[in-house]
Amino acid sequence: MAPEQDPGGGARRVFRFAPSPNGYLHLGHAYSALLNFRWARACGGRMLLRIEDIDRERSRREFEQALLEDLHWLGVHWDAPPRRQSEHLADYSAALDTLARRGLAYPCFCSRADIARACAGKKDWPRDPDGSLLYPGTCRGLSEAARAARMASGAPFSLRLAMTDTLATIEAPLTYREFHEGDSGAVVTATPEVWGDVLIGRRDVPASYHIACVLDDHVQAVTDVVRGVDLEAATGLHRLLQALLDLRTPDYRHHRLVLDGAGKKLSKSSAAPSLRALRRQGLGAADVLADLSRRMNVPL
Ligand code: GLU
């Protein structure tokens, strides 16, 4: 799965680790950061750090400071100043405007409760890969006048991609290269339709993870996206957004997740010990690397 030396044309490969500063890093983050860093170094590429802090409610500067320290402690370093997404909201907003102007995105005034109510009683209503109910389309058919009136009244709204209309504008199948851990890669066909009319701009911020991620990967000239398999389903949608916004498509390397004793994914909200807690217990970075190598059965 490790990338070959040269992506062609003599260009250097570019990797990025993109944590969200909404909690302390744990072993799962350490694994992802280390794979990015090791592979970048192994192929003479660049390593970048991106702070994904568009979620104003959950992101905190103290977590950002902590993750910078934890990564240094782990021996992960980057080759340019970190890019902080909260400083680029105008760019995400402009991309959303482009999609809206082309009729591919529409304002949605529904709350989660509205959506749950609209789907209630409809047996086996489909869900997206994250487990959320697929949007039932309530606001898709609103007239321009109705939309304008609701916006003028100050009603909060988010922006959704009109999936069926959008896919109709795409001529050839969308593909990308996927390298799972341990395999030599394959061309995969994207299936963005599994997300339905997905949210691409949120009520509180003029962006979403999806739009910010594809724009930043492009701006940062990322050639290799190394992240956990829990984000693999999102990649089909990212591929579609890249096609719509004329952005480059990197190679994707979705890696295994670090699991806890019960076989569950480690998360910031679960009881997974943070890297700083391990450090406080007296562990050194070498101990963490050895533990991860053993758990994941790879040299680190
Ligand atoms: N910010 C995301 C996370 O912390 C990672 C996004 C990505 O690598 O594309 O899970």
Short mmCIF file of C-alpha atoms and ligand atoms in Angstrom, two decimals:
data_model
loop_
_atom_site.label_atom_id
_atom_site.label_comp_id
_atom_site.label_asym_id
_atom_site.label_seq_id
_atom_site.Cartn_x
_atom_site.Cartn_y
_atom_site.Cartn_z
CA MET A 1 0.00 0.00 0.00
CA ALA A 2 2.97 2.31 0.50
CA PRO A 3 3.17 4.76 -2.39
CA GLU A 4 5.75 4.44 -5.13
CA GLN A 5 8.52 6.98 -5.39
CA ASP A 6 7.19 9.39 -7.93
CA PRO A 7 3.64 10.22 -9.03
CA GLY A 8 4.93 11.11 -12.51
CA GLY A 9 6.32 14.23 -14.11
CA GLY A 10 8.90 14.48 -11.34
CA ALA A 11 6.30 15.95 -8.95
CA ARG A 12 6.65 15.29 -5.24
CA ARG A 13 3.89 13.42 -3.49
CA VAL A 14 1.95 15.41 -0.90
CA PHE A 15 0.36 13.85 2.19
CA ARG A 16 -1.76 15.44 4.87
CA PHE A 17 -3.03 14.61 8.32
CA ALA A 18 -6.28 16.46 9.00
CA PRO A 19 -7.46 16.20 12.60
CA SER A 20 -10.47 18.03 14.04
CA PRO A 21 -9.55 19.88 17.25
CA ASN A 22 -12.59 18.72 19.20
CA GLY A 23 -10.84 16.48 21.69
CA TYR A 24 -7.44 14.97 22.48
CA LEU A 25 -5.73 12.68 19.97
CA HIS A 26 -5.81 8.95 20.72
CA LEU A 27 -4.03 5.90 19.27
CA GLY A 28 -6.26 5.89 16.17
CA HIS A 29 -5.07 9.39 15.26
CA ALA A 30 -1.50 8.42 16.04
CA TYR A 31 -1.70 5.53 13.56
CA SER A 32 -3.10 7.76 10.80
CA ALA A 33 -0.59 10.54 11.43
CA LEU A 34 2.33 8.08 11.51
CA LEU A 35 1.33 6.37 8.25
CA ASN A 36 1.07 9.75 6.52
CA PHE A 37 4.38 10.92 7.89
CA ARG A 38 6.29 7.69 7.26
CA TRP A 39 5.06 7.37 3.69
CA ALA A 40 5.73 11.01 2.93
CA ARG A 41 9.30 10.61 4.14
CA ALA A 42 9.76 7.22 2.42
CA CYS A 43 8.93 8.60 -1.03
CA GLY A 44 10.63 11.98 -0.61
CA GLY A 45 7.23 13.66 -0.45
CA ARG A 46 5.82 16.49 1.67
CA MET A 47 3.86 16.14 4.86
CA LEU A 48 1.17 18.71 5.64
CA LEU A 49 -1.05 19.31 8.64
CA ARG A 50 -4.58 20.65 8.32
CA ILE A 51 -6.67 21.71 11.26
CA GLU A 52 -10.31 20.88 10.45
CA ASP A 53 -11.95 23.40 12.76
CA ILE A 54 -15.08 24.49 10.90
CA ASP A 55 -17.29 23.11 13.66
CA ARG A 56 -17.41 26.22 15.83
CA GLU A 57 -19.26 24.57 18.67
CA ARG A 58 -16.88 21.66 19.16
CA SER A 59 -13.50 23.02 18.04
CA ARG A 60 -11.31 24.54 20.72
CA ARG A 61 -7.93 26.24 20.48
CA GLU A 62 -6.70 24.29 23.50
CA PHE A 63 -7.28 21.02 21.60
CA GLU A 64 -5.43 22.44 18.60
CA GLN A 65 -2.48 23.37 20.80
CA ALA A 66 -2.59 19.93 22.41
CA LEU A 67 -2.60 18.09 19.10
CA LEU A 68 0.40 20.07 17.84
CA GLU A 69 2.28 19.09 20.99
CA ASP A 70 1.18 15.45 20.85
CA LEU A 71 2.26 15.08 17.23
CA HIS A 72 5.68 16.56 17.97
CA TRP A 73 6.02 14.20 20.91
CA LEU A 74 5.17 11.30 18.62
CA GLY A 75 7.85 12.39 16.14
CA VAL A 76 5.44 13.53 13.41
CA HIS A 77 6.54 16.77 11.72
CA TRP A 78 5.16 18.82 8.85
CA ASP A 79 6.79 20.76 6.06
CA ALA A 80 4.65 23.93 5.99
CA PRO A 81 2.65 25.95 8.52
CA PRO A 82 -0.62 24.16 9.38
CA ARG A 83 -3.67 25.21 7.38
CA ARG A 84 -6.62 26.15 9.57
CA GLN A 85 -10.00 25.69 7.86
CA SER A 86 -11.74 28.39 9.89
CA GLU A 87 -9.54 30.91 8.05
CA HIS A 88 -10.89 29.89 4.64
CA LEU A 89 -14.65 30.00 5.12
CA ALA A 90 -15.08 32.53 2.29
CA ASP A 91 -13.58 30.04 -0.18
CA TYR A 92 -15.95 27.27 0.89
CA SER A 93 -18.84 29.66 0.71
CA ALA A 94 -17.89 30.70 -2.84
CA ALA A 95 -17.83 27.04 -3.94
CA LEU A 96 -21.28 26.50 -2.44
CA ASP A 97 -22.54 29.59 -4.28
CA THR A 98 -21.23 28.17 -7.54
CA LEU A 99 -23.18 24.95 -7.01
CA ALA A 100 -26.32 26.84 -6.00
CA ARG A 101 -26.08 29.13 -9.05
CA ARG A 102 -25.88 26.08 -11.29
CA GLY A 103 -29.08 24.75 -9.69
CA LEU A 104 -27.25 21.81 -8.11
CA ALA A 105 -27.76 22.87 -4.49
CA TYR A 106 -30.81 24.21 -2.72
CA PRO A 107 -31.62 25.72 0.70
CA CYS A 108 -33.20 23.35 3.20
CA PHE A 109 -35.12 24.68 6.18
CA CYS A 110 -35.74 21.31 7.85
CA SER A 111 -34.46 20.49 11.30
CA ARG A 112 -33.47 16.94 12.20
CA ALA A 113 -36.83 16.58 13.94
CA ASP A 114 -38.65 17.68 10.75
CA ILE A 115 -36.82 14.99 8.78
CA ALA A 116 -37.53 12.33 11.40
CA ARG A 117 -41.22 13.31 11.32
CA ALA A 118 -41.35 13.20 7.50
CA CYS A 119 -39.88 9.69 7.49
CA ALA A 120 -41.78 8.39 10.50
CA GLY A 121 -44.03 5.47 9.70
CA LYS A 122 -42.30 4.87 6.35
CA LYS A 123 -40.93 1.41 6.92
CA ASP A 124 -37.23 0.86 6.18
CA TRP A 125 -36.62 4.45 5.08
CA PRO A 126 -33.05 4.38 3.68
CA ARG A 127 -30.11 5.78 5.60
CA ASP A 128 -26.80 7.21 4.42
CA PRO A 129 -23.46 5.51 5.22
CA ASP A 130 -23.23 7.54 8.46
CA GLY A 131 -26.59 6.16 9.56
CA SER A 132 -28.63 9.36 9.05
CA LEU A 133 -32.03 9.17 7.35
CA LEU A 134 -31.76 10.05 3.67
CA TYR A 135 -33.30 13.45 3.14
CA PRO A 136 -36.92 13.01 2.02
CA GLY A 137 -36.71 16.00 -0.33
CA THR A 138 -39.17 18.25 1.51
CA CYS A 139 -37.50 21.56 0.52
CA ARG A 140 -36.32 20.48 -2.94
CA GLY A 141 -39.53 21.48 -4.65
CA LEU A 142 -40.06 24.85 -2.93
CA SER A 143 -40.73 27.65 -5.37
CA GLU A 144 -38.23 30.50 -5.66
CA ALA A 145 -40.79 32.79 -4.05
CA ALA A 146 -41.30 30.45 -1.09
CA ARG A 147 -37.55 30.12 -0.62
CA ALA A 148 -37.04 33.86 -0.78
CA ALA A 149 -39.85 34.48 1.70
CA ARG A 150 -38.46 32.00 4.22
CA MET A 151 -34.96 33.40 3.90
CA ALA A 152 -36.28 36.94 4.28
CA SER A 153 -38.07 35.87 7.47
CA GLY A 154 -34.68 34.89 8.88
CA ALA A 155 -35.41 31.15 8.99
CA PRO A 156 -32.14 29.24 9.42
CA PHE A 157 -31.24 27.04 6.47
CA SER A 158 -28.57 24.66 5.29
CA LEU A 159 -27.60 23.79 1.73
CA ARG A 160 -28.21 20.37 0.16
CA LEU A 161 -26.91 18.84 -3.03
CA ALA A 162 -29.72 17.93 -5.45
CA MET A 163 -28.24 14.48 -6.02
CA THR A 164 -30.36 13.21 -8.90
CA ASP A 165 -30.10 16.44 -10.89
CA THR A 166 -26.40 16.63 -10.15
CA LEU A 167 -25.68 13.09 -11.29
CA ALA A 168 -27.55 13.84 -14.51
CA THR A 169 -24.89 16.44 -15.34
CA ILE A 170 -22.06 13.90 -15.05
CA GLU A 171 -21.29 12.10 -18.28
CA ALA A 172 -18.67 9.44 -17.57
CA PRO A 173 -18.54 7.18 -14.50
CA LEU A 174 -16.54 8.81 -11.71
CA THR A 175 -13.56 6.76 -10.61
CA TYR A 176 -10.55 7.09 -8.33
CA ARG A 177 -7.60 4.95 -7.27
CA GLU A 178 -7.95 3.18 -3.94
CA PHE A 179 -5.11 1.43 -2.15
CA HIS A 180 -6.24 -0.49 0.89
CA GLU A 181 -3.59 -1.51 3.36
CA GLY A 182 -1.68 -4.45 1.96
CA ASP A 183 -3.01 -4.30 -1.61
CA SER A 184 -1.57 -2.86 -4.77
CA GLY A 185 -4.50 -0.65 -5.62
CA ALA A 186 -7.54 -0.69 -7.87
CA VAL A 187 -9.65 1.79 -9.78
CA VAL A 188 -12.93 2.19 -7.92
CA THR A 189 -16.20 3.60 -9.26
CA ALA A 190 -17.64 6.28 -6.97
CA THR A 191 -21.18 5.83 -5.64
CA PRO A 192 -22.15 9.28 -4.33
CA GLU A 193 -25.86 8.47 -4.71
CA VAL A 194 -25.79 6.56 -1.42
CA TRP A 195 -25.76 9.98 0.31
CA GLY A 196 -28.97 11.24 -1.30
CA ASP A 197 -29.47 15.03 -1.07
CA VAL A 198 -26.55 15.35 1.33
CA LEU A 199 -25.84 18.48 3.39
CA ILE A 200 -22.97 20.43 1.86
CA GLY A 201 -23.40 23.69 3.78
CA ARG A 202 -24.53 23.86 7.37
CA ARG A 203 -26.75 26.20 9.26
CA ASP A 204 -24.01 27.51 11.50
CA VAL A 205 -21.08 27.62 9.05
CA PRO A 206 -21.00 28.25 5.28
CA ALA A 207 -19.26 24.90 4.74
CA SER A 208 -19.33 21.21 5.54
CA TYR A 209 -16.61 18.65 6.08
CA HIS A 210 -17.11 17.40 2.51
CA ILE A 211 -16.77 20.73 0.73
CA ALA A 212 -13.89 21.95 2.91
CA CYS A 213 -12.03 18.67 2.53
CA VAL A 214 -12.10 18.52 -1.28
CA LEU A 215 -11.24 22.20 -1.68
CA ASP A 216 -8.34 22.00 0.74
CA ASP A 217 -6.96 18.79 -0.74
CA HIS A 218 -6.90 20.63 -4.06
CA VAL A 219 -5.42 23.88 -2.74
CA GLN A 220 -2.78 21.97 -0.77
CA ALA A 221 -2.01 19.89 -3.91
CA VAL A 222 -2.50 16.67 -1.96
CA THR A 223 -1.64 13.59 -4.04
CA ASP A 224 -2.32 10.91 -1.40
CA VAL A 225 -5.18 10.99 1.08
CA VAL A 226 -4.34 8.58 3.90
CA ARG A 227 -7.21 8.24 6.37
CA GLY A 228 -9.27 5.61 8.17
CA VAL A 229 -11.70 3.29 6.38
CA ASP A 230 -14.51 4.96 8.31
CA LEU A 231 -14.17 7.80 5.76
CA GLU A 232 -14.13 5.56 2.71
CA ALA A 233 -17.86 5.93 2.02
CA ALA A 234 -17.44 9.71 1.93
CA THR A 235 -14.90 9.38 -0.87
CA GLY A 236 -17.57 8.72 -3.52
CA LEU A 237 -19.16 12.04 -2.61
CA HIS A 238 -15.78 13.77 -2.56
CA ARG A 239 -15.14 12.45 -6.06
CA LEU A 240 -18.43 13.93 -7.24
CA LEU A 241 -17.65 17.33 -5.69
CA GLN A 242 -14.21 17.27 -7.34
CA ALA A 243 -15.87 16.71 -10.72
CA LEU A 244 -18.39 19.51 -10.15
CA LEU A 245 -15.83 22.04 -8.95
CA ASP A 246 -13.07 21.03 -11.36
CA LEU A 247 -10.68 19.89 -8.63
CA ARG A 248 -7.90 17.30 -8.81
CA THR A 249 -8.56 13.78 -7.52
CA PRO A 250 -5.83 12.38 -5.29
CA ASP A 251 -5.14 8.69 -4.68
CA TYR A 252 -6.91 7.33 -1.61
CA ARG A 253 -5.33 5.03 0.95
CA HIS A 254 -7.93 4.09 3.52
CA HIS A 255 -6.29 2.30 6.42
CA ARG A 256 -7.61 -0.05 9.09
CA LEU A 257 -8.90 1.44 12.31
CA VAL A 258 -7.31 0.90 15.68
CA LEU A 259 -9.89 -1.01 17.72
CA ASP A 260 -10.40 -1.33 21.45
CA GLY A 261 -10.52 -4.67 23.30
CA ALA A 262 -14.20 -5.06 22.40
CA GLY A 263 -13.47 -4.62 18.68
CA LYS A 264 -14.95 -1.09 18.60
CA LYS A 265 -13.38 1.88 16.84
CA LEU A 266 -11.54 4.20 19.24
CA SER A 267 -13.18 7.59 19.43
CA LYS A 268 -12.76 10.83 21.29
CA SER A 269 -16.06 10.24 23.03
CA SER A 270 -15.31 6.62 23.98
CA ALA A 271 -13.05 5.73 26.86
CA ALA A 272 -10.00 5.47 24.54
CA PRO A 273 -7.00 6.85 26.43
CA SER A 274 -5.65 10.01 24.83
CA LEU A 275 -2.00 10.25 23.84
CA ARG A 276 -1.51 12.75 26.65
CA ALA A 277 -3.02 10.37 29.19
CA LEU A 278 -0.58 7.66 28.02
CA ARG A 279 2.24 10.16 28.34
CA ARG A 280 1.13 11.05 31.84
CA GLN A 281 1.21 7.37 32.73
CA GLY A 282 4.93 7.59 31.92
CA LEU A 283 4.89 6.05 28.45
CA GLY A 284 7.31 7.39 25.83
CA ALA A 285 6.66 7.84 22.12
CA ALA A 286 8.66 4.65 21.44
CA ASP A 287 6.27 2.68 23.69
CA VAL A 288 3.26 4.04 21.77
CA LEU A 289 4.88 3.13 18.44
CA ALA A 290 5.67 -0.38 19.67
CA ASP A 291 2.13 -0.86 20.96
CA LEU A 292 0.63 0.32 17.66
CA SER A 293 3.00 -1.86 15.63
CA ARG A 294 1.95 -4.88 17.66
CA ARG A 295 -1.78 -4.12 17.48
CA MET A 296 -1.75 -3.37 13.75
CA ASN A 297 0.93 -5.89 12.86
CA VAL A 298 3.02 -3.40 10.85
CA PRO A 299 6.46 -1.94 11.52
CA LEU A 300 6.19 1.71 12.55
N1 GLU B 1 -11.06 15.71 10.23
C1 GLU B 1 -11.37 14.32 9.99
C2 GLU B 1 -11.29 13.56 11.29
O1 GLU B 1 -10.67 14.03 12.23
C3 GLU B 1 -10.46 13.67 8.98
C4 GLU B 1 -10.80 14.05 7.62
C5 GLU B 1 -9.95 13.48 6.49
O2 GLU B 1 -8.85 12.95 6.72
O3 GLU B 1 -10.39 13.61 5.34
O4 GLU B 1 -11.83 12.48 11.36
#
